[in-house]
Short mmCIF file of C-alpha atoms in Angstrom, two decimals:
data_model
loop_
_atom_site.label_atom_id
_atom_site.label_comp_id
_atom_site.label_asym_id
_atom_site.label_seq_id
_atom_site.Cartn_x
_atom_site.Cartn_y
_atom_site.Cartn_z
CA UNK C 1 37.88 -65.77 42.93
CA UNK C 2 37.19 -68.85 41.32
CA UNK C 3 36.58 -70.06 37.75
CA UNK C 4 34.84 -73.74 37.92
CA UNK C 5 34.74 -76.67 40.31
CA UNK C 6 37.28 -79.67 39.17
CA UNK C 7 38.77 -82.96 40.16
CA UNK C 8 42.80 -83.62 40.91
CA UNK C 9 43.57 -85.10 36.82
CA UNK C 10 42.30 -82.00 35.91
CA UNK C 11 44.57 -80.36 38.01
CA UNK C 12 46.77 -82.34 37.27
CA UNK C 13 47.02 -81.80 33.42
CA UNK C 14 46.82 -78.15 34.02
CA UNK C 15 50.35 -78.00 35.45
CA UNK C 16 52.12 -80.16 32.64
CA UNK C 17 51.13 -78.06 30.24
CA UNK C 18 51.06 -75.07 31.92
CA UNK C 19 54.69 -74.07 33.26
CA UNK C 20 55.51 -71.64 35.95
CA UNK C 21 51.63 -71.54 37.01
CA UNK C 22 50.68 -73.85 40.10
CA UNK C 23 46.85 -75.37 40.39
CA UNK C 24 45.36 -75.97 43.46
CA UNK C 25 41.67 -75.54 45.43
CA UNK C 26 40.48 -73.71 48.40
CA UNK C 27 38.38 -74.41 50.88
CA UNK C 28 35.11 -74.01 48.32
CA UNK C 29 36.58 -76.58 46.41
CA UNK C 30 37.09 -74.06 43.74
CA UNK C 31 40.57 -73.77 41.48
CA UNK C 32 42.69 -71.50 42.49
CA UNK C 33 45.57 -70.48 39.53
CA UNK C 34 48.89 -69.10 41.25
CA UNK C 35 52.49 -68.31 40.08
CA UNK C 36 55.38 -70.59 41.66
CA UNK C 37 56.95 -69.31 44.30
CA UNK C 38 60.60 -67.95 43.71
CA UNK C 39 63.05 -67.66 45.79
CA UNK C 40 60.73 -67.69 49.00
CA UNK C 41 58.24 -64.72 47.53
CA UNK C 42 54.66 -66.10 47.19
CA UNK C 43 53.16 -65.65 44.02
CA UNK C 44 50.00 -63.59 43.47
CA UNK C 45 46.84 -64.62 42.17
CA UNK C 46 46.03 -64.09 39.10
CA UNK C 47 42.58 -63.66 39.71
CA UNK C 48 43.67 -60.97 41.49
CA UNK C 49 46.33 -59.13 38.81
CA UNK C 50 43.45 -59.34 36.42
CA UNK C 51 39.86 -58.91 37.98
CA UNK C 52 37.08 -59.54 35.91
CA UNK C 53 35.61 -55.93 33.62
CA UNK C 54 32.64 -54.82 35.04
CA UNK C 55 30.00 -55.37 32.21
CA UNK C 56 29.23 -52.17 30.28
CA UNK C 57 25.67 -50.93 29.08
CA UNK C 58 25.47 -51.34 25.21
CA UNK C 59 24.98 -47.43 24.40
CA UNK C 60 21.43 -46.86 23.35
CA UNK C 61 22.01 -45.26 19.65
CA UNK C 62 20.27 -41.35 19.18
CA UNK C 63 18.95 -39.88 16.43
CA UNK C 64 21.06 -37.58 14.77
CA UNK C 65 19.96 -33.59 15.41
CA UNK C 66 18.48 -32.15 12.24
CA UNK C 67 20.23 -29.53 10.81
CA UNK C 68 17.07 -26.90 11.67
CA UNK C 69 16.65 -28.01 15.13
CA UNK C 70 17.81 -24.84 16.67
CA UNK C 71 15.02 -22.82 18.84
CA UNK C 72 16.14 -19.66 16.57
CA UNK C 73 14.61 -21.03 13.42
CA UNK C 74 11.30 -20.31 11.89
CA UNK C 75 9.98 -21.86 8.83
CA UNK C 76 9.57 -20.06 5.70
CA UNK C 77 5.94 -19.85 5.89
CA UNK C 78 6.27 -17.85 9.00
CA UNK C 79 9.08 -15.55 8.27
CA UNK C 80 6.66 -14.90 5.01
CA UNK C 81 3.34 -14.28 7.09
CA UNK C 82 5.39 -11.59 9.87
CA UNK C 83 6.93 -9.72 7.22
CA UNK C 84 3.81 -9.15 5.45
CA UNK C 85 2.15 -7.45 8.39
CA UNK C 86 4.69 -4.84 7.33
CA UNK C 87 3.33 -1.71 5.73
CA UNK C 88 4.26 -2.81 1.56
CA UNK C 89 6.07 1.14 1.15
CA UNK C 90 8.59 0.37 4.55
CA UNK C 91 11.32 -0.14 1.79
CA UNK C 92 14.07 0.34 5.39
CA UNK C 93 12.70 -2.16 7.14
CA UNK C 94 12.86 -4.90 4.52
CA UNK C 95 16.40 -3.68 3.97
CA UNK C 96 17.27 -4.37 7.47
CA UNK C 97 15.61 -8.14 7.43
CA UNK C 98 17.28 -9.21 4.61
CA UNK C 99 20.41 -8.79 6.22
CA UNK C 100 19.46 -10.90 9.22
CA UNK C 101 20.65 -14.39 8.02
CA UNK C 102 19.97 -16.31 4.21
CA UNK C 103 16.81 -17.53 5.15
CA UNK C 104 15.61 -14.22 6.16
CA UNK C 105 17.39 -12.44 2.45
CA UNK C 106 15.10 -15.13 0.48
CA UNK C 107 11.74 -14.25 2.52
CA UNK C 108 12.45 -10.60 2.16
CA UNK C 109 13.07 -10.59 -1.43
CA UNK C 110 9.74 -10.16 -2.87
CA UNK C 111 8.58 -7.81 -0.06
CA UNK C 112 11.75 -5.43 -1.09
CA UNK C 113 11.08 -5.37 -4.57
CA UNK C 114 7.15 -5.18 -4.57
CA UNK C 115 7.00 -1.55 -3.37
CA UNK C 116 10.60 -0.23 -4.96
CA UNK C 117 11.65 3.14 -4.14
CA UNK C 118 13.28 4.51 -7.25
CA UNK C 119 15.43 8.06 -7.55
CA UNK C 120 17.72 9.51 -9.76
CA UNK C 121 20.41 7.77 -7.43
CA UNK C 122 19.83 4.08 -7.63
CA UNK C 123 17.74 4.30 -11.07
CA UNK C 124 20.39 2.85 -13.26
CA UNK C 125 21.23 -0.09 -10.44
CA UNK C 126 17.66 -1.01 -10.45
CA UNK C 127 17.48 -1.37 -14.16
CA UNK C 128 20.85 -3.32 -14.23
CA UNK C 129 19.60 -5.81 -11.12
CA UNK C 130 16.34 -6.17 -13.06
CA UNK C 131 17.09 -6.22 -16.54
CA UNK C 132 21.27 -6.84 -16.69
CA UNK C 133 20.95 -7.21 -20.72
CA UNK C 134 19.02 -5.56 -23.08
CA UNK C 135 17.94 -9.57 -24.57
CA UNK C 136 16.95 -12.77 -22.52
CA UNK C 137 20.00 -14.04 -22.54
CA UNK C 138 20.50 -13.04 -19.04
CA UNK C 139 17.02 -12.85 -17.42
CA UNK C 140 16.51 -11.81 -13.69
CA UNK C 141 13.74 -13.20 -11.77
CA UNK C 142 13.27 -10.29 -9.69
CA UNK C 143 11.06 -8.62 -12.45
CA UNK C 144 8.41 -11.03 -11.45
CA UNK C 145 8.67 -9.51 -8.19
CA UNK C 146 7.63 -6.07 -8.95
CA UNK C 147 3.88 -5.06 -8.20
CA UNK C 148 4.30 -1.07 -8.40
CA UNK C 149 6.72 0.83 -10.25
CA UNK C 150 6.96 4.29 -9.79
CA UNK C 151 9.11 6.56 -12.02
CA UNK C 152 8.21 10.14 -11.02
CA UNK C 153 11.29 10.99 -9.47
CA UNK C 154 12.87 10.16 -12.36
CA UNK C 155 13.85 13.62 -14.56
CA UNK C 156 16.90 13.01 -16.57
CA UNK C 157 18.06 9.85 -15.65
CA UNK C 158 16.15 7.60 -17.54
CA UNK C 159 16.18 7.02 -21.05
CA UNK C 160 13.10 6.06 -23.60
CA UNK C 161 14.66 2.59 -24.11
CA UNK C 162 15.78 1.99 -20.60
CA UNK C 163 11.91 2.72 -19.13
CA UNK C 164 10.83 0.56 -22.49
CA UNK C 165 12.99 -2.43 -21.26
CA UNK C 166 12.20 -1.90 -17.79
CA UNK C 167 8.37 -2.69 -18.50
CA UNK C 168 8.81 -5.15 -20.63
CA UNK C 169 10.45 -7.28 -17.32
CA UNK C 170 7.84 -6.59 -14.56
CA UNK C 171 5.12 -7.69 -17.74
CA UNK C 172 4.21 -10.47 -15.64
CA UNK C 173 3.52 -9.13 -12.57
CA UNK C 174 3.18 -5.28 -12.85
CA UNK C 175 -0.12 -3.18 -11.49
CA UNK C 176 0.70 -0.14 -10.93
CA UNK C 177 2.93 2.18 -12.76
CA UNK C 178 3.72 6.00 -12.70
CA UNK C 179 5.28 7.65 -15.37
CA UNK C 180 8.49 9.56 -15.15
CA UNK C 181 8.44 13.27 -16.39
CA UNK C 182 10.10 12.96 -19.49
CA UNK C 183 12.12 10.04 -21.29
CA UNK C 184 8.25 8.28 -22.31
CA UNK C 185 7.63 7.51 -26.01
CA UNK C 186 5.95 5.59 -28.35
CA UNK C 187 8.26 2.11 -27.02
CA UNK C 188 6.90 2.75 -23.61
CA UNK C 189 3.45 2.82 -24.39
CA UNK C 190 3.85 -0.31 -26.40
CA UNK C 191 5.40 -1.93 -23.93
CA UNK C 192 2.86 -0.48 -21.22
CA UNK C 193 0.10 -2.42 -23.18
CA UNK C 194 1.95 -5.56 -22.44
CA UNK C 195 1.48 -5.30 -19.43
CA UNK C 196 -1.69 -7.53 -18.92
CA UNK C 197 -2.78 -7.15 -15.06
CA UNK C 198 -2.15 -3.46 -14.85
CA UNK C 199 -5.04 -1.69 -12.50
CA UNK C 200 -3.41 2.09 -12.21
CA UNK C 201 -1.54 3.69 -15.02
CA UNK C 202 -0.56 7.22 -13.68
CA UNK C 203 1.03 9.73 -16.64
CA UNK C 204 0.16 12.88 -14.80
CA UNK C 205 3.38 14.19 -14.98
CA UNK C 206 4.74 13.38 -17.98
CA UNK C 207 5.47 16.71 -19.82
CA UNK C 208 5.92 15.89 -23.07
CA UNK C 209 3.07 15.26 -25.81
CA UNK C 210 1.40 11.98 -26.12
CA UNK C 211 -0.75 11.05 -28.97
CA UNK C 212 -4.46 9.62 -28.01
CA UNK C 213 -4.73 7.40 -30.63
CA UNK C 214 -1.15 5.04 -29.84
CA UNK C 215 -2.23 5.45 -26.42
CA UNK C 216 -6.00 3.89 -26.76
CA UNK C 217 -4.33 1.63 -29.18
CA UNK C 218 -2.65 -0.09 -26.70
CA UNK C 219 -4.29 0.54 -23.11
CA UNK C 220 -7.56 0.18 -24.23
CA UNK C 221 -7.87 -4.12 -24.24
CA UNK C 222 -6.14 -3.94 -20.81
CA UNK C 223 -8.81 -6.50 -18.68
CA UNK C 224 -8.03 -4.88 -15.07
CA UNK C 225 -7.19 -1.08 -15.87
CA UNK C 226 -9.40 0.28 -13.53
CA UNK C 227 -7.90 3.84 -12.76
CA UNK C 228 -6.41 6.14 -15.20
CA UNK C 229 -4.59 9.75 -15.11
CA UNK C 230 -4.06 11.66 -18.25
CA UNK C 231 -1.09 14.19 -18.26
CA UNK C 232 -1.78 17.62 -17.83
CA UNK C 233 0.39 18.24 -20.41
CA UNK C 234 -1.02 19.35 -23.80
CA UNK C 235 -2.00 15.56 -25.84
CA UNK C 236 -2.06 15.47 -29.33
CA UNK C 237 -5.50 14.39 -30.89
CA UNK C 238 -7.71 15.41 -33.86
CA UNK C 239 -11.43 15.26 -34.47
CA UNK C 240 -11.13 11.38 -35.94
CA UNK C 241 -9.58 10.37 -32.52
CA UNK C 242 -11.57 7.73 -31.49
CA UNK C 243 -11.28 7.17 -27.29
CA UNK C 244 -10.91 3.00 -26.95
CA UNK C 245 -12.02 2.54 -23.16
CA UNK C 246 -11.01 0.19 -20.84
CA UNK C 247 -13.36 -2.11 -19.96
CA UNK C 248 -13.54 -2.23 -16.14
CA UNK C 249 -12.33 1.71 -16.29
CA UNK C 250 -14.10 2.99 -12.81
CA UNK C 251 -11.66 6.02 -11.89
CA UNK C 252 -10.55 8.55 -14.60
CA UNK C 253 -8.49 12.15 -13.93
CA UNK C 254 -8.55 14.53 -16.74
CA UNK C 255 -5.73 17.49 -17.09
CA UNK C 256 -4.45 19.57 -20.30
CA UNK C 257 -6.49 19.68 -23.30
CA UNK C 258 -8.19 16.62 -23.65
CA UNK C 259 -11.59 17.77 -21.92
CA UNK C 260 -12.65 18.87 -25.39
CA UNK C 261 -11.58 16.09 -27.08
CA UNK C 262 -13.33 13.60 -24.67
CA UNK C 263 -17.05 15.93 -25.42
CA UNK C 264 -16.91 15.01 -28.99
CA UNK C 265 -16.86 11.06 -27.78
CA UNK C 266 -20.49 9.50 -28.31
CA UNK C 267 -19.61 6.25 -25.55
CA UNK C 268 -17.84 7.44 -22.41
CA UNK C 269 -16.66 4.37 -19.80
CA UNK C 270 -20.09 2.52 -18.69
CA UNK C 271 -18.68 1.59 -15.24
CA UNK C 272 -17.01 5.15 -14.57
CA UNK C 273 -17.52 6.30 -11.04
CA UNK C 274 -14.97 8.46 -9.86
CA UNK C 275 -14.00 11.83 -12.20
CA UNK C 276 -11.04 14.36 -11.38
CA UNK C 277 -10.46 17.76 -13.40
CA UNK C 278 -7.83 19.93 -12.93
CA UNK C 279 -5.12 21.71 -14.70
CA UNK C 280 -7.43 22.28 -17.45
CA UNK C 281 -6.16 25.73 -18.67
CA UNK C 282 -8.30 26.46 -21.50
CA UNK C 283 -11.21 24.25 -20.57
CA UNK C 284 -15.12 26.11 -20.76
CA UNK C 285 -17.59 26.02 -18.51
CA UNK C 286 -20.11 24.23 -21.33
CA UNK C 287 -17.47 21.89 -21.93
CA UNK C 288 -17.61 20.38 -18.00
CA UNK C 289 -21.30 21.12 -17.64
CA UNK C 290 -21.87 18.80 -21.00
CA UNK C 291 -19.37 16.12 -19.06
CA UNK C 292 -21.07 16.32 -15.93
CA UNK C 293 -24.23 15.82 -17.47
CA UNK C 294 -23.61 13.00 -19.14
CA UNK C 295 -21.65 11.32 -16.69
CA UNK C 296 -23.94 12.60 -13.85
CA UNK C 297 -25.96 9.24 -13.25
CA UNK C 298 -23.27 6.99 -12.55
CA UNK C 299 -20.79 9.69 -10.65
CA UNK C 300 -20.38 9.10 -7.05
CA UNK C 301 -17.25 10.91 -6.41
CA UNK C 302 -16.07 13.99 -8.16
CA UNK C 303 -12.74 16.39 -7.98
CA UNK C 304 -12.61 19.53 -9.63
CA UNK C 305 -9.39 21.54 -8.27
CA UNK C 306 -7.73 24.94 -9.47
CA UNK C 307 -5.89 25.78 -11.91
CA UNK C 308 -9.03 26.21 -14.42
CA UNK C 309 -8.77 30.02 -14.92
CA UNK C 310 -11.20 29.93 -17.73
CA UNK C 311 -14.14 29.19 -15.37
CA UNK C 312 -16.02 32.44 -13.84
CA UNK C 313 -15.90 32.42 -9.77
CA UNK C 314 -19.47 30.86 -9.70
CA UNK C 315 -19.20 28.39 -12.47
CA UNK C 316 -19.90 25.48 -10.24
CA UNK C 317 -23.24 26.58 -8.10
CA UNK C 318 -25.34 24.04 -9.61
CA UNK C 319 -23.20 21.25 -9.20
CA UNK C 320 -25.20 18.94 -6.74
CA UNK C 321 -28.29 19.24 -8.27
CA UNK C 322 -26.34 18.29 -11.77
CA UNK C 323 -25.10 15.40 -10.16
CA UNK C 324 -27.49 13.88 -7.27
CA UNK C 325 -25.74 10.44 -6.56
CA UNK C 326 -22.43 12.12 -5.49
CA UNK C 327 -21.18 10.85 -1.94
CA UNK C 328 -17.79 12.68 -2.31
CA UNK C 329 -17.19 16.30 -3.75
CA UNK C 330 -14.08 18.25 -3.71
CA UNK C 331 -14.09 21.35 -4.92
CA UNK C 332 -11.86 24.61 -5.26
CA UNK C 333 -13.71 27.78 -3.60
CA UNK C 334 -12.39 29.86 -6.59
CA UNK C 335 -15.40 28.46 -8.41
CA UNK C 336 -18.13 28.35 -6.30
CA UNK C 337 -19.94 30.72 -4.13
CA UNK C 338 -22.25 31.08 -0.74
CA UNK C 339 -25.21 30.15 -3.00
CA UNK C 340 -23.95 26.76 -3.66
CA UNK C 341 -25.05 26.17 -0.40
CA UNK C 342 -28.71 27.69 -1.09
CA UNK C 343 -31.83 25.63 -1.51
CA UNK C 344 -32.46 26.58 -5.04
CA UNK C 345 -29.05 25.33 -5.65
CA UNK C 346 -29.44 21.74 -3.68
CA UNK C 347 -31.84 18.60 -4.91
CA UNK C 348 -34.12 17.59 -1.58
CA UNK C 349 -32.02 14.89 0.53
CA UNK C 350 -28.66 14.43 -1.39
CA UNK C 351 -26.87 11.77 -0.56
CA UNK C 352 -23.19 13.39 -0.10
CA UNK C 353 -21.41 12.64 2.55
CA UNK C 354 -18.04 14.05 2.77
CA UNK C 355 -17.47 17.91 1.09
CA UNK C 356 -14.00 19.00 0.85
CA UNK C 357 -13.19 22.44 0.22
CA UNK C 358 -9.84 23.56 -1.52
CA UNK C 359 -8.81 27.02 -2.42
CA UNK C 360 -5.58 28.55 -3.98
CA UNK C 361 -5.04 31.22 -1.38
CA UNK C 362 -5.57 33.99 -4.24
CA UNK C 363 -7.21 37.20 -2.17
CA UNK C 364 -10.43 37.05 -1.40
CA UNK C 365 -11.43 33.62 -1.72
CA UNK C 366 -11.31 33.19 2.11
CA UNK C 367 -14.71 35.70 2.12
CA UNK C 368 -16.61 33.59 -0.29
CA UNK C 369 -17.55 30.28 1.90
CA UNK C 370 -18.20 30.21 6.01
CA UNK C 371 -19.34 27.32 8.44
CA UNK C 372 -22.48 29.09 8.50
CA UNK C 373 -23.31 27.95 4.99
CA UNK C 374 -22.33 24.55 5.28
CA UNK C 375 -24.16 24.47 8.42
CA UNK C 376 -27.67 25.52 6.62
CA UNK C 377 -27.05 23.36 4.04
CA UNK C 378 -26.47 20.26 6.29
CA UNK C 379 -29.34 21.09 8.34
CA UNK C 380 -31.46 20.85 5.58
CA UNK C 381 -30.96 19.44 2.01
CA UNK C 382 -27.25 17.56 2.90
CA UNK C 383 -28.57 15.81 5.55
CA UNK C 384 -26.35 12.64 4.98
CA UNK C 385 -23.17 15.12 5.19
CA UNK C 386 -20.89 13.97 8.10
CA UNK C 387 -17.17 15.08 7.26
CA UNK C 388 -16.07 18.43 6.70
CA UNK C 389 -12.48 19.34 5.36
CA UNK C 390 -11.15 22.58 4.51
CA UNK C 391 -7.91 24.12 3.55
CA UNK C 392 -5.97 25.95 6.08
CA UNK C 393 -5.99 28.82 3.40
CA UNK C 394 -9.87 29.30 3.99
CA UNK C 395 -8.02 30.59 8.16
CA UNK C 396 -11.48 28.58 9.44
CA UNK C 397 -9.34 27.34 12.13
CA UNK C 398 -6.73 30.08 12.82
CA UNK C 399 -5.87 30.29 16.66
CA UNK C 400 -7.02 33.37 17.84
CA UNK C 401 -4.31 33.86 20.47
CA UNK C 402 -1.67 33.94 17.80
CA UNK C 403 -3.26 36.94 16.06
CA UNK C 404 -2.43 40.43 16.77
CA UNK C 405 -4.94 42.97 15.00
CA UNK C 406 -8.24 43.12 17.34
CA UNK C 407 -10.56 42.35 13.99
CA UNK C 408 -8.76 39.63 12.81
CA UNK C 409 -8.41 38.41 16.27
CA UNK C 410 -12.55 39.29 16.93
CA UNK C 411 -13.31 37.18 13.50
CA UNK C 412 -11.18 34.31 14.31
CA UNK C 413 -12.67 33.74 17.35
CA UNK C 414 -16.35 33.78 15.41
CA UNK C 415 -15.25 31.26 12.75
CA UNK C 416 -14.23 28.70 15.08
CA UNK C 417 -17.38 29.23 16.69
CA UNK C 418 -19.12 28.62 14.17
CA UNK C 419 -16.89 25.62 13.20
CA UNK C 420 -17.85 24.35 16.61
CA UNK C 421 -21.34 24.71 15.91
CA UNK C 422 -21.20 23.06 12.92
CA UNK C 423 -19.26 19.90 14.66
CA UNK C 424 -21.78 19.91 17.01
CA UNK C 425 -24.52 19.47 14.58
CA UNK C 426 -22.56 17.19 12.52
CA UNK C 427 -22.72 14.93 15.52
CA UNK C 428 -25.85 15.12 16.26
CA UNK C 429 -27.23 14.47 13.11
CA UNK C 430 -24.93 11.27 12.99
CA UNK C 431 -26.07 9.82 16.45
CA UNK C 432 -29.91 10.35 15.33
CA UNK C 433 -29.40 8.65 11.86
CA UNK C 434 -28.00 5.90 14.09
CA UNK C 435 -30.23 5.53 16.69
CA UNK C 436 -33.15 5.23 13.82
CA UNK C 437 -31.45 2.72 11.89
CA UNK C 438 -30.54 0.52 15.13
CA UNK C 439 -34.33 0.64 16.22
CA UNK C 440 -35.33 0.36 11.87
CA UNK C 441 -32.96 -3.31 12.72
CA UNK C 442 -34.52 -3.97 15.99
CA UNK C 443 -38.18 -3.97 14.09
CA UNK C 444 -36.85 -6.16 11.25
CA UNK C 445 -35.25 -8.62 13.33
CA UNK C 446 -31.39 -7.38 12.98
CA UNK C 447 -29.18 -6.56 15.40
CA UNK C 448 -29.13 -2.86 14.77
CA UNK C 449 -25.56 -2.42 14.01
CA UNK C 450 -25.60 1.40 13.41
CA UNK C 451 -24.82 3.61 9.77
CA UNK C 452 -21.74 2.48 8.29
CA UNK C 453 -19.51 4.04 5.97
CA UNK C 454 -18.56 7.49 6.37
CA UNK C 455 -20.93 8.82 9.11
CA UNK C 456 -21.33 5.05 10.88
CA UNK C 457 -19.10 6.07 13.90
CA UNK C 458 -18.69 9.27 15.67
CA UNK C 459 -15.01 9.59 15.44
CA UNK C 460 -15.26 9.62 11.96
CA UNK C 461 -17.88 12.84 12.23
CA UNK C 462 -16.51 16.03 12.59
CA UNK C 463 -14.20 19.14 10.66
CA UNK C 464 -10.82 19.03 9.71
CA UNK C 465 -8.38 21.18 8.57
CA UNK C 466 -5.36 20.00 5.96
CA UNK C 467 -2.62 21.53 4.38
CA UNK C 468 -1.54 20.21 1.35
CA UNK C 469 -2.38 21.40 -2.17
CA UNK C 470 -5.88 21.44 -3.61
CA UNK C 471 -5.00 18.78 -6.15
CA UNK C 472 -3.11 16.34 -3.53
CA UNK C 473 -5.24 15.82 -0.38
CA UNK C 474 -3.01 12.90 0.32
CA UNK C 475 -0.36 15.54 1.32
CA UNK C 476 0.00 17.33 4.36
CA UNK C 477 -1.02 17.51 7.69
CA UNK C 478 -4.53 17.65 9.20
CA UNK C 479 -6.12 18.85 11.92
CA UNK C 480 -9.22 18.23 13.25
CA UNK C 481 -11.43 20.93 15.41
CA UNK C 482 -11.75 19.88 19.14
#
């Protein structure tokens, strides 16, 4: 190697001041640096001890990684929308996600406390996670978190004061609420009427007394109330009880002894739709004949369900024609008979569309309805009536195989006959009323898109059978005749 092209005074100078080295050139002309020799060893080059370095690539500088850049995180937003395709009551599910990591604890939060399962268990740690003091010294945000609060499997847990405090923390955000059975007073209901955005206040099991007036007093400015279940316990109220309505009141249930009460009221709700009696022990027939009529043009559903012993076993005959615009009826066998079915007893072309027929099991009742009369019925005056559902009590859908005695096993086979025929009909019925109203579209320039509602598809036609109580339709099992 060489380093740069001189003359012999350069050379020259180099070696004064540069002891031990010796200068010289090659054949290039170029210097060439050497130690002296010693002691008959050449030296060595130092050109070649010492090569040049090989010239290195800068290193191009990276952005640092961010902290969420792994291909296992999701933002908030989405952890948010997947958990609330989650059905709001799977209380075990949002258990398990908010174990999965922090992120996933935070995003689960408000999904595990919007639907809260409460028992006599885990009662007093729910009112010590949401309320830890009885003053705001020590607030919890998860109150704000709480969207339904149910109490009724709450007996003798809970106290007056504890339920009290408990409302007044899910104020904010609180819409529905059952009451527990017992350990509801006068605080609770005040602190119930805080409670600005309620929609459902349930107090059908409470079994102690309640008194109409603190109740009205306090429930009746709520702005979204919009369903409401009185206890069927006994309520305390005079004649100069005055009933304070909701204003947006659409669904109301009625138990104990308030039915006479409510007769004496001159205004009843304006927007009430939906009416439920039952558990009405010493409730008249003229005092829900004078209820039905005067609720009768804006009812479009209606429940009446056993116990009501004081009404005779065909108190309720005249029911449709009392109320025309009905498009949902239950109601108990024990109080009708085969001639609710009858013409005399039905307005021309009523508009109800699902009848569902409860009985207590007491003996006898089985006898007093058959598909036969709901078949002559919905060939004629119920001609919008699509679903059928009865109570397994009624035996309309008893296997035959599984009975022993040759009657009962003869008139089993004859009721689901006729339950078949009545299907059958049911069907039919539905695919003419949609055939007409696709061609009644076709002429107007629509699409023809067939009924809706209850009777706008097929699979939605037909009879079932369910087994829960006569109040609860919600429970039990059903069963639908193939």
């Amino acid at each position: 190697m060489g380093a740069k092209k001189s003359d012999d005074r350069l050379i020259a100078s180099l070696e004064t001041t540069m002891s031990g080295l010796s200068f010289g050139t090659d054949a290039n002309g170029w210097v060439k640096i050497e130690e002296k020799t010693t002691d008959g060893v050449p030296g060595v080059s130092l050109f070649e001890l010492t090569p040049p370095p090989t010239p290195t690539p800068m290193p191009v500088p990276r952005p640092s990684p961010r902290p969420h850049a792994s291909a296992n995180f999701l933002p908030m937003e989405i952890v948010e929308l997947i958990l609330g395709f989650i059905d709001p009551g799977a209380q075990a599910v949002f258990a398990s996600t908010s174990k999965v990591c922090r992120q996933w604890y935070f995003a689960s939060q408000q999904f595990l406390y919007r639907h809260p399962k409460i028992s006599g268990k885990n009662y007093l740690a729910f009112v010590r996670s949401i309320s830890p003091t009885s003053t705001n010294l020590k607030a919890s945000g998860l109150g704000s978190l709480v969207k339904r609060l149910d109490l009724s499997r709450i007996v003798h847990e809970g106290k007056p004061s504890l339920n009290a405090r408990l409302l007044h923390r899910v104020q904010a955000s609180l819409e529905v609420f059952v009451a527990p059975q017992t350990s509801f007073g006068h605080i609770c209901i005040v602190a119930l009427g805080r409670c600005r955005r309620l929609r459902s206040v349930d107090l059908a099991l409470l079994s102690t007394s309640i008194v109409l007036e603190d109740l009205f007093r306090h429930i009746g400015d709520l702005p979204d109330l919009a369903v409401l279940h009185f206890p069927r316990s006994s309520v305390a109220a005079d004649d100069s009880t005055r009933f304070r309505w909701p204003p947006r009141l659409q669904r109301l249930s009625l138990g104990g002894s308030i039915l006479g009460h409510l007769l004496r009221e001159p205004a009843l709700p304006p927007h009430l739709a939906q009416l439920s009696l039952s558990h009405c022990p010493f409730t008249r027939l003229h005092s829900v004949i004078g209820l039905l009529t005067a609720l009768a043009p804006q009812l479009t559903t209606l429940s009446i369900c056993y116990p009501m012993p004081c009404l005779p076993h065909n108190a309720l005959d005249t029911l449709l024609s009392i109320c025309p615009h009905l498009t949902y009826l239950l109601v108990s066998v024990d109080y009708i008979s085969s001639h609710f079915f009858d013409d005399q007893s039905l307005p021309e072309r009523h508009p109800l569309r699902q009848l569902d027929l409860a009985s207590s099991g007491n003996l006898g009742v089985e006898r007093k309805v058959s598909p036969n009369d709901v078949f002559i019925a919905a060939a004629g005056a119920l001609h919008a009536l699509r679903i059928v559902r009865v109570s397994s009590r009624l035996g309309w859908m008893k296997d035959p195989d599984k009975i022993r005695d040759v009657a009962a096993r003869r008139d089993a086979k004859r009721l689901r006959q006729d339950v078949g025929d009545l299907v059958d009909m049911l069907e039919a019925k539905a695919e003419e009323a949609k055939a007409e109203e696709a061609a009644a579209g076709e002429a107007g320039g629509g699409g023809g898109q067939g009924m809706g509602g209850v009777g706008g598809a097929l699979g939605l036609v037909g009879v079932w059978e369910f087994d829960g109580d006569c109040g609860d339709l919600r429970g039990g099992s059903r069963t639908r005749y193939t």
